[in-house]
Amino acid sequence: MKKDLLTEYDLELQDFTEIFQRAAFLKKLLYQKVSYTPLEGKSLGMIFDKSSTRTRISFEVGMFQLGGLAIYLNSRDIQAGRGESIADSARVMSRYLNGLMIRTSRHQDVEEYARHASIPVINGLTDYLHPCQILSDLFTIREKFGAHEGIRVAYLGDGNNVANSWLNVAARLPIHLTMACPAGYDPDQALLERARREAQGGVHLYRDPADAVLGAQVLYTDTWASMGWEAEKEERARVFAPYQVNEKLLAQAEPGALVMHCLPAYRDQEISSGVLDGPQSVIYDQAENRLHVQKAILEMLLKA
Ligand code: CP
Ligand code: NVA
């Protein structure tokens, strides 16, 4: 495994397996109320330049449960927010901390932190990718189906950071990925082309959601207006309306298909309330698993 987790390509194939196995082990320990504190004396800085519920809480509680300390650093409150360079911030933070998690818009900023930090840097979401989310989603799929190999996932909606991360894992692992995005809202072209070249299970992008969900065992969606795109909310609601994951679309997928959403969800926009709350939704299990998977990532990166 590399020093940092910035993209899904920073992981060797055996790292994926180790993360999934470790997450299952850590989840079991937690359910059995067994204390396990391999990160005693270790600290994680968490720079947030965007809002967060799940990522912040799961990283913070995860560090606490592993015996370490997490420090929430709102980008407005640290000197980097008023002009201290990323390089200097990274060098100084490396003198205090054992790891750094960053959520910000520009992926290049996270890369720059990683270049200048001597400690592991973890991507907690950029406009480009959301690797911690997708690892946790794969873990959830493994829990529900027993394996991720051969599973047919359909992603519906915006070709955003989460969609890009799906492309990256489809390129690395034997899952089948179909996507349906409206014209003009495709995922990153370079990632799409690479995934098409490298994916063992196949990657297909459609315009019609019905084509994408045919035979799908997992229907996955995300908000139509990611953080930073709020000004386009109304226009997007119009363009994306046919891509809503609702009862009708779900009925066209494989019988018993599971429904996933990274959250936060905008009810009755990208997903109907009935589906979100319905028997095929695993959305809250998926949210819980962020904690277990992040603990596995933290243990791997920070234990040394
Ligand atoms: N899914 C996710 O990353 O949620 P938050 O924005 O609440 O962290
Ligand atoms: N695509 C969403 C994911 C939120 C977890 C966003 O970037 O806002």
GROMACS .gro file of C-alpha atoms in nm, residues 35 38 63 82 103 299:
model
    6
   35SER     CA    1  -1.198  -0.282   2.311
   38PRO     CA    2  -0.392  -0.019   1.814
   63MET     CA    3  -1.005   0.722   1.582
   82ARG     CA    4  -0.609   3.263   0.506
  103ARG     CA    5  -1.215   1.706   0.229
  299GLU     CA    6  -0.537   0.101   1.116
   0.00000   0.00000   0.00000
